[in-house]
């Protein structure tokens, strides 16, 4: 004996269609939010040192110091192995002193942590580094 004919499949198709449409709307909304965050994201960073220009690329954190494992190696006599770090946050780039002996200075003021702006000069012991934000 053959199986009975299926009941109407229209309600099942309508339910699936509604779910697919909802998923697509959610995906569109998430893409829009991601684009908005990228627009508000911190600008690109370039550091101007005596040795030349260093860019952050896609990195979120740069460690500056005289140690060979630092992202930006500085050759000052009074630079600590890991002197300071620049960190990218949603509201911009921040400099943080990493417990250096001779301090980190920004625009003539000793800092533990501070947001940096375009053109700010960081004085790491006896080495000056200019920040360019684009």
Coordinates of C-alpha atoms in Angstrom, one line a residue:
X1 CA 0.0 0.0 0.0
X2 CA 1.5 3.4 -0.9
X3 CA 2.2 6.0 1.8
X4 CA -0.4 8.7 2.2
X5 CA 0.1 11.9 0.3
X6 CA 2.0 14.5 2.4
X7 CA 0.0 17.2 4.0
X8 CA 0.3 20.7 2.6
X9 CA 4.0 21.7 2.6
X10 CA 3.2 25.4 2.2
X11 CA 3.4 26.2 5.9
X12 CA 6.8 24.5 6.3
X13 CA 8.2 26.4 3.3
X14 CA 6.8 29.7 4.6
X15 CA 8.5 29.0 8.0
X16 CA 11.8 28.2 6.4
X17 CA 11.6 31.3 4.2
X18 CA 10.9 33.5 7.2
X19 CA 14.0 32.0 9.0
X20 CA 16.2 32.6 5.9
X21 CA 15.0 36.1 5.6
X22 CA 15.7 36.8 9.3
X23 CA 19.2 35.3 9.0
X24 CA 20.0 37.5 6.0
X25 CA 18.7 40.6 7.7
X26 CA 20.8 39.8 10.8
X27 CA 23.9 39.3 8.6
X28 CA 23.3 42.6 6.8
X29 CA 23.0 44.4 10.2
X30 CA 26.2 42.8 11.5
X31 CA 28.1 43.8 8.3
X32 CA 26.9 47.4 8.8
X33 CA 28.0 47.5 12.4
X34 CA 31.4 46.1 11.5
X35 CA 31.9 48.8 8.8
X36 CA 30.9 51.5 11.4
X37 CA 33.5 50.2 13.8
X38 CA 36.2 50.2 11.2
X39 CA 35.4 53.9 10.4
X40 CA 35.7 54.8 14.1
X41 CA 38.8 52.6 14.6
X42 CA 42.1 54.1 15.6
X43 CA 44.2 55.7 12.8
X44 CA 47.3 54.1 11.4
X45 CA 50.5 54.8 13.2
X46 CA 54.0 55.7 11.9
X47 CA 56.9 56.4 14.1
X48 CA 59.7 58.7 12.9
X49 CA 63.0 57.9 14.5
X50 CA 66.6 58.9 13.8
X51 CA 67.0 55.6 11.9
X52 CA 63.9 56.2 9.7
X53 CA 60.1 55.6 9.7
X54 CA 58.5 52.5 11.2
X55 CA 54.8 51.7 10.6
X56 CA 52.6 49.7 12.9
X57 CA 51.0 47.8 10.0
X58 CA 48.2 45.7 11.3
X59 CA 49.7 45.3 14.8
X60 CA 47.7 46.3 17.8
X61 CA 50.8 46.8 20.1
X62 CA 54.4 47.9 19.5
X63 CA 57.1 47.5 22.1
X64 CA 59.9 50.0 21.9
X65 CA 63.3 49.5 23.5
X66 CA 66.9 48.4 23.0
X67 CA 66.2 44.6 23.3
X68 CA 66.4 42.5 20.1
X69 CA 62.8 41.2 20.6
X70 CA 61.3 44.7 20.6
X71 CA 59.1 45.7 17.6
X72 CA 61.0 49.0 17.4
X73 CA 64.7 48.7 18.4
X74 CA 66.1 52.0 19.7
X75 CA 69.9 52.6 20.2
X76 CA 70.1 55.1 22.9
X77 CA 72.5 54.8 25.8
X78 CA 69.7 55.1 28.4
X79 CA 67.0 53.1 26.7
X80 CA 65.6 50.2 28.7
X81 CA 65.4 46.7 27.1
X82 CA 61.6 47.1 27.0
X83 CA 61.1 50.8 27.5
X84 CA 57.6 51.7 26.4
X85 CA 54.7 50.2 24.4
X86 CA 52.2 51.8 22.0
X87 CA 48.8 50.2 22.0
X88 CA 46.0 50.6 19.6
X89 CA 42.5 51.0 21.1
X90 CA 39.2 52.0 19.7
X91 CA 39.7 55.6 20.8
X92 CA 43.3 55.9 19.4
X93 CA 46.9 55.0 20.1
X94 CA 48.2 55.1 23.7
X95 CA 51.7 55.1 25.0
X96 CA 52.6 53.2 28.2
X97 CA 55.9 53.3 30.0
X98 CA 57.0 49.7 30.8
X99 CA 58.8 50.6 34.1
X100 CA 61.8 52.1 32.4
X101 CA 64.5 53.6 34.5
X102 CA 64.8 56.9 32.7
X103 CA 61.1 57.4 31.9
X104 CA 58.8 58.1 29.0
X105 CA 57.9 61.7 28.2
X106 CA 55.3 63.1 25.9
X107 CA 55.3 66.8 25.0
X108 CA 57.5 67.5 27.9
X109 CA 55.5 65.7 30.6
X110 CA 56.5 62.4 32.2
X111 CA 53.8 59.8 31.5
X112 CA 52.9 56.4 32.8
X113 CA 50.1 56.0 30.2
X114 CA 48.7 58.6 27.8
X115 CA 46.9 58.9 24.5
X116 CA 49.1 60.2 21.7
X117 CA 48.1 62.6 19.0
X118 CA 49.4 63.3 15.5
X119 CA 52.7 65.0 15.7
X120 CA 53.4 64.2 19.4
X121 CA 57.0 63.7 20.3
X122 CA 57.8 60.9 22.7
X123 CA 61.1 61.2 24.5
X124 CA 62.2 57.8 25.6
X125 CA 65.2 58.5 27.8
X126 CA 67.6 60.2 25.3
X127 CA 65.8 59.2 22.1
X128 CA 63.0 61.2 20.5
X129 CA 60.3 59.5 18.5
X130 CA 57.6 61.5 16.6
X131 CA 54.2 60.0 16.1
X132 CA 52.3 60.3 12.8
X133 CA 48.7 59.3 12.8
X134 CA 46.8 58.9 9.5

